[in-house]
């Protein structure tokens, strides 16, 4: 038994040892980190939001790749790796594959940290002739990021937080330099989609609204001002922004055809939220197809509005919007948010009660126990006390076993078809479902 336990533990240890290296990498949108040692909230925001948004604006693919030199053959340079990855991974914008990448090849140390030599990083750029000179852009970006990547104190491996900070500064420098170089190539208003020309997709900060963004004209000026004042008061008292967004068509913002994804990208692109953690709740109503989404972001906001709380919050106002009562819906939404945040401040956030689940579990357990007992009882045979001892013996002087055999005959296999659930999803009419993404969570559907 001891040998079996030892063998099992050894096998488990080997399995974990072999699996860990394959999992040691992280992808933050446009940033790939094979070391899994440079992660930070700032780096995540750069990879998931800043670089993709700048890519859309500049029509220039912006990428950052961090590799280790463990599997790099001798003589292979960072430039060789950058060129291969750019072409093999399908980087680049449009048919001309315009883009720029920053590639780092880091050396692992025994303690799990990594160092970076001055020659182990590369800037690779590709640009169509009509837009400029790729070599020139590469040189400009190289000069911009060089102070951060050739700073020996930041890349010794002794402080990976310092390395992560230097990397973030380098990525910001790369993005700013690319934006400056291609600023004249930004799409003009005449080149934008029709919805953008009409002002539908203008930045929320340019509307003069801070909390109630009525880009569809669903409210009168007086109604909007009153709701704006209430939302601002809640934000100041509860340290959480409460936002409402009316649009004609959310797809005009260029974030795809999913309302939830569009909403959390709008939230981050506009820098919404209160405090350093940017706590906030935002709801969006897109009138064209009656799409609805809610997004909650920030530790404090997510504490006050968990998934159960979101559903309860939604029940306080969504029916108003379904009936066309826009002012009443926002008013109820603000009131409910204020109540939920007040409860959270008191340490009693809105949470689902465990009692129904406990009751169901107890009932099911009792039912299962009862059925098992009934089955066992049915299998028992009735017996009676014998009067004579010879009742318990066989004729011929007792029971004698000389040989025994086990004969395998057949195996019976029973299968049951599992029916798929075709009940619909988050886009079904009148329904909403929980969603995750963008560092927070929320709901989306129709209203």
Short mmCIF file of C-alpha atoms in Angstrom, two decimals:
data_model
loop_
_atom_site.label_atom_id
_atom_site.label_comp_id
_atom_site.label_asym_id
_atom_site.label_seq_id
_atom_site.Cartn_x
_atom_site.Cartn_y
_atom_site.Cartn_z
CA UNK A 1 0.00 0.00 0.00
CA UNK A 2 2.87 2.35 0.88
CA UNK A 3 4.48 1.78 -2.51
CA UNK A 4 1.21 2.56 -4.30
CA UNK A 5 0.84 5.86 -2.44
CA UNK A 6 4.45 6.79 -3.18
CA UNK A 7 4.00 6.00 -6.86
CA UNK A 8 0.79 8.06 -7.02
CA UNK A 9 2.41 11.10 -5.39
CA UNK A 10 5.44 10.84 -7.69
CA UNK A 11 3.21 10.70 -10.78
CA UNK A 12 1.24 13.75 -9.59
CA UNK A 13 4.44 15.70 -8.94
CA UNK A 14 5.82 14.90 -12.41
CA UNK A 15 2.52 15.90 -14.01
CA UNK A 16 2.53 19.29 -12.30
CA UNK A 17 6.21 19.80 -13.15
CA UNK A 18 5.59 19.15 -16.83
CA UNK A 19 2.39 21.20 -17.04
CA UNK A 20 3.60 24.40 -15.38
CA UNK A 21 6.00 25.50 -18.16
CA UNK A 22 3.28 25.17 -20.78
CA UNK A 23 0.99 27.46 -18.79
CA UNK A 24 3.64 30.12 -18.06
CA UNK A 25 2.54 32.75 -20.53
CA UNK A 26 -0.01 35.54 -20.59
CA UNK A 27 -1.74 37.37 -23.41
CA UNK A 28 -3.06 40.89 -22.85
CA UNK A 29 -4.78 41.53 -26.16
CA UNK A 30 -2.03 42.99 -28.35
CA UNK A 31 0.68 42.13 -25.79
CA UNK A 32 2.04 38.58 -25.46
CA UNK A 33 4.22 37.75 -22.44
CA UNK A 34 5.85 34.33 -22.49
CA UNK A 35 7.60 35.00 -19.17
CA UNK A 36 4.32 35.56 -17.29
CA UNK A 37 6.40 37.78 -14.99
CA UNK A 38 5.71 41.31 -16.26
CA UNK A 39 2.00 41.52 -15.65
CA UNK A 40 0.39 44.66 -14.23
CA UNK A 41 -2.94 46.44 -14.48
CA UNK A 42 -1.34 49.15 -16.63
CA UNK A 43 0.14 46.59 -19.03
CA UNK A 44 -3.21 44.82 -19.26
CA UNK A 45 -4.99 48.09 -20.09
CA UNK A 46 -2.37 48.91 -22.73
CA UNK A 47 -2.74 45.54 -24.42
CA UNK A 48 -6.50 45.17 -24.20
CA UNK A 49 -7.65 48.73 -24.80
CA UNK A 50 -5.03 51.36 -25.69
CA UNK A 51 -3.18 49.52 -28.45
CA UNK A 52 -6.32 48.03 -30.12
CA UNK A 53 -8.04 51.42 -30.10
CA UNK A 54 -4.98 53.12 -31.55
CA UNK A 55 -4.74 50.37 -34.15
CA UNK A 56 -8.28 51.16 -35.27
CA UNK A 57 -7.59 54.90 -35.35
CA UNK A 58 -4.23 54.74 -37.15
CA UNK A 59 -4.94 51.71 -39.35
CA UNK A 60 -1.60 50.45 -38.04
CA UNK A 61 -1.23 47.15 -36.19
CA UNK A 62 0.58 47.70 -32.86
CA UNK A 63 2.05 44.62 -31.16
CA UNK A 64 4.35 43.74 -28.27
CA UNK A 65 5.89 40.26 -27.85
CA UNK A 66 8.02 39.10 -24.93
CA UNK A 67 9.78 35.75 -25.39
CA UNK A 68 12.39 33.77 -23.46
CA UNK A 69 15.65 32.58 -25.00
CA UNK A 70 15.30 29.03 -23.66
CA UNK A 71 14.31 27.55 -27.01
CA UNK A 72 16.17 30.01 -29.26
CA UNK A 73 18.90 28.42 -31.36
CA UNK A 74 22.40 29.86 -31.25
CA UNK A 75 22.94 32.77 -33.61
CA UNK A 76 19.25 33.74 -33.78
CA UNK A 77 18.78 37.44 -33.06
CA UNK A 78 15.84 39.39 -31.69
CA UNK A 79 15.44 40.88 -35.18
CA UNK A 80 15.14 37.40 -36.71
CA UNK A 81 12.45 36.48 -34.22
CA UNK A 82 10.56 39.76 -34.70
CA UNK A 83 10.54 39.36 -38.49
CA UNK A 84 9.40 35.74 -38.36
CA UNK A 85 6.65 36.34 -35.78
CA UNK A 86 5.28 39.39 -37.60
CA UNK A 87 4.92 37.51 -40.89
CA UNK A 88 4.00 34.07 -39.52
CA UNK A 89 1.38 35.34 -37.04
CA UNK A 90 -0.51 37.41 -39.58
CA UNK A 91 0.29 40.78 -38.06
CA UNK A 92 -0.46 43.95 -40.01
CA UNK A 93 -3.39 46.15 -41.00
CA UNK A 94 -5.12 45.79 -44.36
CA UNK A 95 -3.68 44.40 -47.56
CA UNK A 96 -0.38 46.23 -47.08
CA UNK A 97 0.04 44.70 -43.60
CA UNK A 98 0.97 48.06 -42.05
CA UNK A 99 2.15 47.69 -38.50
CA UNK A 100 4.88 47.95 -35.93
CA UNK A 101 6.02 45.48 -33.28
CA UNK A 102 8.26 45.62 -30.23
CA UNK A 103 9.95 42.28 -29.49
CA UNK A 104 11.90 41.38 -26.32
CA UNK A 105 13.88 38.15 -25.83
CA UNK A 106 14.57 37.71 -22.10
CA UNK A 107 16.91 35.40 -20.22
CA UNK A 108 15.50 33.38 -17.28
CA UNK A 109 17.34 33.25 -13.97
CA UNK A 110 17.38 30.48 -11.41
CA UNK A 111 15.01 32.32 -9.06
CA UNK A 112 12.29 32.64 -11.72
CA UNK A 113 13.02 36.25 -12.69
CA UNK A 114 14.27 37.48 -16.08
CA UNK A 115 16.90 39.85 -17.41
CA UNK A 116 17.10 41.76 -20.69
CA UNK A 117 20.34 42.57 -22.52
CA UNK A 118 20.77 45.69 -24.64
CA UNK A 119 20.94 43.60 -27.82
CA UNK A 120 17.95 41.38 -27.05
CA UNK A 121 15.12 43.59 -28.22
CA UNK A 122 13.99 44.83 -31.60
CA UNK A 123 11.55 47.22 -33.29
CA UNK A 124 10.06 45.95 -36.55
CA UNK A 125 7.90 48.14 -38.81
CA UNK A 126 6.12 47.66 -42.11
CA UNK A 127 4.49 50.61 -43.87
CA UNK A 128 3.07 51.10 -47.35
CA UNK A 129 4.84 53.66 -49.54
CA UNK A 130 1.76 55.87 -49.69
CA UNK A 131 1.83 56.33 -45.92
CA UNK A 132 5.51 56.84 -45.23
CA UNK A 133 8.81 55.07 -44.72
CA UNK A 134 8.74 51.94 -42.55
CA UNK A 135 12.46 52.17 -41.87
CA UNK A 136 12.09 55.76 -40.73
CA UNK A 137 9.18 54.88 -38.43
CA UNK A 138 11.13 51.95 -37.01
CA UNK A 139 14.06 54.23 -36.23
CA UNK A 140 11.88 56.82 -34.53
CA UNK A 141 10.20 54.21 -32.35
CA UNK A 142 13.57 52.65 -31.52
CA UNK A 143 14.89 55.99 -30.31
CA UNK A 144 11.72 56.55 -28.26
CA UNK A 145 11.78 53.20 -26.42
CA UNK A 146 15.57 52.86 -26.08
CA UNK A 147 15.87 54.83 -22.79
CA UNK A 148 13.44 52.44 -21.08
CA UNK A 149 14.76 49.16 -22.49
CA UNK A 150 18.47 49.91 -22.17
CA UNK A 151 18.15 51.09 -18.59
CA UNK A 152 20.26 48.42 -16.87
CA UNK A 153 18.82 49.11 -13.42
CA UNK A 154 15.32 48.16 -14.60
CA UNK A 155 16.28 44.83 -16.21
CA UNK A 156 18.65 43.13 -13.76
CA UNK A 157 16.01 40.61 -12.67
CA UNK A 158 16.16 41.80 -9.07
CA UNK A 159 12.90 43.75 -9.30
CA UNK A 160 10.38 42.53 -11.88
CA UNK A 161 8.00 45.33 -10.89
CA UNK A 162 10.63 47.81 -12.11
CA UNK A 163 10.95 45.84 -15.34
CA UNK A 164 7.16 45.91 -15.81
CA UNK A 165 7.11 49.67 -15.25
CA UNK A 166 9.91 50.19 -17.78
CA UNK A 167 8.04 48.03 -20.30
CA UNK A 168 4.85 50.06 -19.87
CA UNK A 169 6.80 53.27 -20.45
CA UNK A 170 8.34 51.79 -23.59
CA UNK A 171 4.93 50.70 -24.93
CA UNK A 172 3.50 54.16 -24.28
CA UNK A 173 6.48 55.71 -26.07
CA UNK A 174 5.98 53.40 -29.04
CA UNK A 175 2.28 54.25 -29.27
CA UNK A 176 2.86 58.02 -28.96
CA UNK A 177 5.62 58.00 -31.59
CA UNK A 178 3.52 56.02 -34.06
CA UNK A 179 0.57 58.35 -33.50
CA UNK A 180 2.74 61.43 -34.08
CA UNK A 181 4.27 59.99 -37.23
CA UNK A 182 0.92 59.05 -38.78
CA UNK A 183 -1.17 61.93 -37.44
CA UNK A 184 -1.60 63.35 -40.93
CA UNK A 185 -2.89 59.97 -42.08
CA UNK A 186 -5.81 59.84 -39.65
CA UNK A 187 -9.17 59.24 -41.39
CA UNK A 188 -10.90 62.55 -42.04
CA UNK A 189 -14.53 63.19 -41.22
CA UNK A 190 -15.49 62.62 -44.85
CA UNK A 191 -13.91 59.16 -44.70
CA UNK A 192 -15.77 58.10 -41.57
CA UNK A 193 -18.99 56.04 -41.66
CA UNK A 194 -22.22 57.94 -42.10
CA UNK A 195 -23.22 57.50 -38.44
CA UNK A 196 -19.99 59.12 -37.33
CA UNK A 197 -20.50 62.11 -39.61
CA UNK A 198 -23.85 62.71 -37.98
CA UNK A 199 -22.19 62.87 -34.57
CA UNK A 200 -23.67 59.57 -33.33
CA UNK A 201 -20.27 58.16 -32.38
CA UNK A 202 -18.70 61.33 -31.00
CA UNK A 203 -16.70 61.09 -27.77
CA UNK A 204 -18.93 61.27 -24.74
CA UNK A 205 -16.70 63.89 -23.16
CA UNK A 206 -17.54 66.30 -25.99
CA UNK A 207 -21.29 66.22 -25.31
CA UNK A 208 -21.30 68.40 -22.20
CA UNK A 209 -22.83 65.49 -20.26
CA UNK A 210 -21.04 63.74 -17.40
CA UNK A 211 -23.43 60.98 -16.33
CA UNK A 212 -26.53 60.95 -18.55
CA UNK A 213 -25.36 60.71 -22.17
CA UNK A 214 -28.53 61.21 -24.20
CA UNK A 215 -27.14 60.99 -27.74
CA UNK A 216 -30.56 59.97 -29.08
CA UNK A 217 -32.65 62.84 -27.69
CA UNK A 218 -34.90 60.65 -25.55
CA UNK A 219 -35.13 63.27 -22.76
CA UNK A 220 -36.01 66.92 -22.63
CA UNK A 221 -33.30 69.34 -21.53
CA UNK A 222 -34.99 69.82 -18.18
CA UNK A 223 -35.31 66.08 -17.57
CA UNK A 224 -31.70 65.40 -18.50
CA UNK A 225 -30.38 68.20 -16.27
CA UNK A 226 -32.39 66.96 -13.33
CA UNK A 227 -31.18 63.37 -13.77
CA UNK A 228 -27.62 64.58 -14.35
CA UNK A 229 -27.67 66.42 -11.01
CA UNK A 230 -28.99 63.34 -9.19
CA UNK A 231 -26.34 61.09 -10.74
CA UNK A 232 -23.57 63.52 -9.82
CA UNK A 233 -24.83 63.68 -6.23
CA UNK A 234 -24.76 59.89 -5.94
CA UNK A 235 -21.25 59.73 -7.43
CA UNK A 236 -19.95 62.24 -4.86
CA UNK A 237 -21.66 60.62 -1.88
CA UNK A 238 -21.05 56.96 -2.80
CA UNK A 239 -17.72 57.17 -4.72
CA UNK A 240 -19.23 55.35 -7.69
CA UNK A 241 -20.24 56.76 -11.05
CA UNK A 242 -23.76 55.97 -12.23
CA UNK A 243 -24.00 56.39 -16.01
CA UNK A 244 -26.72 56.13 -18.66
CA UNK A 245 -26.10 56.05 -22.41
CA UNK A 246 -28.74 56.40 -25.14
CA UNK A 247 -27.52 55.81 -28.71
CA UNK A 248 -29.18 55.17 -32.05
CA UNK A 249 -26.89 52.27 -33.00
CA UNK A 250 -24.05 51.04 -30.77
CA UNK A 251 -22.27 49.44 -33.76
CA UNK A 252 -21.40 52.96 -34.98
CA UNK A 253 -18.63 53.02 -32.38
CA UNK A 254 -16.75 50.31 -34.27
CA UNK A 255 -16.65 47.78 -31.41
CA UNK A 256 -18.45 44.95 -33.20
CA UNK A 257 -22.04 43.74 -33.07
CA UNK A 258 -22.22 42.71 -29.41
CA UNK A 259 -23.75 45.40 -27.12
CA UNK A 260 -21.97 44.24 -23.97
CA UNK A 261 -18.54 44.24 -25.63
CA UNK A 262 -19.22 47.66 -27.12
CA UNK A 263 -20.30 49.04 -23.75
CA UNK A 264 -17.26 47.95 -21.75
CA UNK A 265 -14.95 49.23 -24.49
CA UNK A 266 -16.78 52.58 -24.47
CA UNK A 267 -16.42 52.68 -20.68
CA UNK A 268 -12.65 52.24 -20.86
CA UNK A 269 -12.15 54.40 -23.96
CA UNK A 270 -13.94 57.31 -22.30
CA UNK A 271 -12.14 56.85 -18.98
CA UNK A 272 -15.40 56.64 -17.02
CA UNK A 273 -15.54 55.81 -13.32
CA UNK A 274 -14.81 57.47 -9.99
CA UNK A 275 -11.53 57.29 -8.06
CA UNK A 276 -8.31 55.49 -8.85
CA UNK A 277 -10.15 52.20 -9.44
CA UNK A 278 -12.66 53.97 -11.75
CA UNK A 279 -15.67 52.47 -9.97
CA UNK A 280 -18.88 52.79 -11.90
CA UNK A 281 -22.07 51.30 -13.32
CA UNK A 282 -23.30 52.10 -16.81
CA UNK A 283 -26.34 51.04 -18.79
CA UNK A 284 -26.72 51.50 -22.53
CA UNK A 285 -29.85 51.49 -24.68
CA UNK A 286 -29.37 51.24 -28.43
CA UNK A 287 -32.63 52.22 -30.06
CA UNK A 288 -32.17 50.79 -33.56
CA UNK A 289 -32.57 47.14 -32.52
CA UNK A 290 -33.60 47.80 -28.90
CA UNK A 291 -30.32 46.38 -27.55
CA UNK A 292 -29.52 46.76 -23.88
CA UNK A 293 -26.34 46.26 -21.84
CA UNK A 294 -25.10 46.90 -18.31
CA UNK A 295 -21.45 47.03 -17.21
CA UNK A 296 -20.07 47.19 -13.65
CA UNK A 297 -16.40 48.00 -13.07
CA UNK A 298 -14.13 48.52 -10.06
CA UNK A 299 -13.69 46.61 -6.80
CA UNK A 300 -16.13 48.77 -4.84
CA UNK A 301 -18.78 48.78 -7.57
CA UNK A 302 -18.50 45.02 -8.10
CA UNK A 303 -18.90 44.50 -4.34
CA UNK A 304 -22.09 46.57 -4.29
CA UNK A 305 -23.47 45.03 -7.49
CA UNK A 306 -22.62 41.34 -7.82
CA UNK A 307 -24.31 39.17 -10.45
CA UNK A 308 -27.38 38.63 -8.30
CA UNK A 309 -27.46 42.33 -7.47
CA UNK A 310 -27.28 43.26 -11.15
CA UNK A 311 -30.35 41.16 -11.88
CA UNK A 312 -32.24 42.73 -8.99
CA UNK A 313 -31.15 46.20 -10.09
CA UNK A 314 -32.29 45.52 -13.63
CA UNK A 315 -35.73 44.55 -12.35
CA UNK A 316 -36.17 48.04 -10.91
CA UNK A 317 -36.01 49.93 -14.20
CA UNK A 318 -35.94 47.77 -17.34
CA UNK A 319 -39.72 47.49 -17.55
CA UNK A 320 -39.92 51.29 -17.72
CA UNK A 321 -37.71 51.32 -20.78
CA UNK A 322 -39.75 48.53 -22.38
CA UNK A 323 -42.82 50.76 -21.97
CA UNK A 324 -41.05 53.83 -23.37
CA UNK A 325 -40.82 55.61 -20.01
CA UNK A 326 -37.27 56.90 -20.37
CA UNK A 327 -37.29 59.45 -17.56
CA UNK A 328 -38.98 57.06 -15.14
CA UNK A 329 -36.55 54.28 -16.03
CA UNK A 330 -33.46 56.39 -15.34
CA UNK A 331 -35.03 57.82 -12.18
CA UNK A 332 -35.71 54.32 -10.83
CA UNK A 333 -32.22 53.23 -11.88
CA UNK A 334 -30.60 56.06 -9.93
CA UNK A 335 -32.76 55.42 -6.87
CA UNK A 336 -31.96 51.71 -6.88
CA UNK A 337 -28.22 52.32 -7.32
CA UNK A 338 -28.21 54.72 -4.38
CA UNK A 339 -29.99 52.12 -2.23
CA UNK A 340 -27.64 49.29 -3.23
CA UNK A 341 -24.55 51.40 -2.54
CA UNK A 342 -25.93 52.49 0.85
CA UNK A 343 -26.44 48.84 1.82
CA UNK A 344 -22.92 48.00 0.67
CA UNK A 345 -21.49 50.83 2.80
CA UNK A 346 -23.27 49.30 5.79
CA UNK A 347 -21.65 45.94 5.05
CA UNK A 348 -24.97 44.45 3.91
CA UNK A 349 -24.78 44.33 0.09
CA UNK A 350 -27.67 42.89 -1.87
CA UNK A 351 -27.07 39.14 -2.01
CA UNK A 352 -29.16 36.09 -2.79
CA UNK A 353 -30.52 34.23 0.25
CA UNK A 354 -29.01 30.75 0.80
CA UNK A 355 -32.17 29.44 2.51
CA UNK A 356 -33.99 28.27 -0.67
CA UNK A 357 -30.89 26.41 -1.84
CA UNK A 358 -30.42 24.83 1.59
CA UNK A 359 -34.07 23.78 1.67
CA UNK A 360 -33.86 22.22 -1.76
CA UNK A 361 -30.64 20.39 -0.86
CA UNK A 362 -32.18 18.99 2.34
CA UNK A 363 -35.34 17.90 0.52
CA UNK A 364 -33.41 16.20 -2.27
CA UNK A 365 -31.15 14.45 0.26
CA UNK A 366 -34.12 13.13 2.20
CA UNK A 367 -35.80 11.93 -0.99
CA UNK A 368 -32.68 10.10 -2.14
CA UNK A 369 -32.24 8.49 1.30
CA UNK A 370 -35.89 7.38 1.30
CA UNK A 371 -35.61 5.84 -2.17
CA UNK A 372 -32.41 3.97 -1.24
CA UNK A 373 -34.05 2.58 1.89
CA UNK A 374 -37.10 1.43 -0.10
CA UNK A 375 -34.92 -0.28 -2.68
CA UNK A 376 -32.90 -2.10 -0.02
CA UNK A 377 -36.05 -3.14 1.79
CA UNK A 378 -37.50 -4.55 -1.43
CA UNK A 379 -34.40 -6.69 -1.97
CA UNK A 380 -34.61 -8.37 1.48
CA UNK A 381 -36.20 -11.88 1.62
CA UNK A 382 -38.54 -12.84 4.47
CA UNK A 383 -37.18 -15.53 6.82
CA UNK A 384 -38.56 -17.69 9.64
CA UNK A 385 -37.03 -19.59 12.51
CA UNK A 386 -36.45 -23.30 11.85
CA UNK A 387 -37.72 -25.84 14.37
CA UNK A 388 -35.19 -28.61 13.58
CA UNK A 389 -31.49 -28.26 13.01
CA UNK A 390 -31.61 -30.43 9.91
CA UNK A 391 -33.45 -27.66 8.09
CA UNK A 392 -30.10 -25.92 7.74
CA UNK A 393 -28.26 -28.85 6.19
CA UNK A 394 -28.44 -30.49 2.79
CA UNK A 395 -29.28 -34.06 2.16
CA UNK A 396 -26.31 -36.37 2.02
CA UNK A 397 -24.38 -35.14 4.99
CA UNK A 398 -23.79 -31.48 4.29
CA UNK A 399 -22.59 -29.08 1.57
CA UNK A 400 -19.42 -30.00 -0.29
CA UNK A 401 -17.81 -27.72 -2.90
CA UNK A 402 -15.20 -29.33 -5.09
CA UNK A 403 -14.90 -26.94 -8.05
CA UNK A 404 -16.08 -23.43 -8.94
CA UNK A 405 -16.10 -21.55 -12.22
CA UNK A 406 -16.74 -17.95 -13.39
CA UNK A 407 -18.10 -17.71 -16.93
CA UNK A 408 -18.30 -14.25 -18.63
CA UNK A 409 -21.42 -14.05 -20.77
CA UNK A 410 -22.07 -10.44 -21.84
CA UNK A 411 -22.09 -6.75 -20.92
CA UNK A 412 -25.21 -4.63 -20.98
CA UNK A 413 -24.74 -0.93 -21.89
CA UNK A 414 -27.54 1.62 -21.63
CA UNK A 415 -27.35 5.02 -23.34
CA UNK A 416 -29.60 8.04 -23.03
CA UNK A 417 -29.66 10.94 -25.47
CA UNK A 418 -28.96 14.32 -23.86
CA UNK A 419 -31.23 16.91 -25.42
CA UNK A 420 -29.68 20.29 -26.22
CA UNK A 421 -31.12 23.43 -24.72
CA UNK A 422 -32.47 25.67 -27.45
CA UNK A 423 -33.96 28.21 -25.15
CA UNK A 424 -32.09 31.15 -26.66
CA UNK A 425 -29.36 33.46 -25.41
CA UNK A 426 -28.56 37.00 -24.52
CA UNK A 427 -29.93 38.34 -27.79
CA UNK A 428 -33.41 36.90 -27.43
CA UNK A 429 -36.27 39.35 -27.38
CA UNK A 430 -37.07 40.75 -23.97
CA UNK A 431 -34.43 38.73 -22.09
CA UNK A 432 -31.05 39.47 -20.55
CA UNK A 433 -28.15 37.26 -19.46
CA UNK A 434 -25.05 37.71 -17.30
CA UNK A 435 -21.83 38.63 -19.08
CA UNK A 436 -18.13 39.06 -18.25
CA UNK A 437 -15.32 40.97 -19.91
CA UNK A 438 -13.40 44.21 -19.83
CA UNK A 439 -12.25 43.60 -16.26
CA UNK A 440 -15.79 43.72 -14.87
CA UNK A 441 -19.15 42.04 -15.41
CA UNK A 442 -22.70 42.89 -16.38
CA UNK A 443 -25.71 41.87 -18.44
CA UNK A 444 -27.01 42.30 -21.96
CA UNK A 445 -30.05 41.49 -24.06
CA UNK A 446 -33.15 43.24 -25.40
CA UNK A 447 -35.57 45.66 -23.80
#
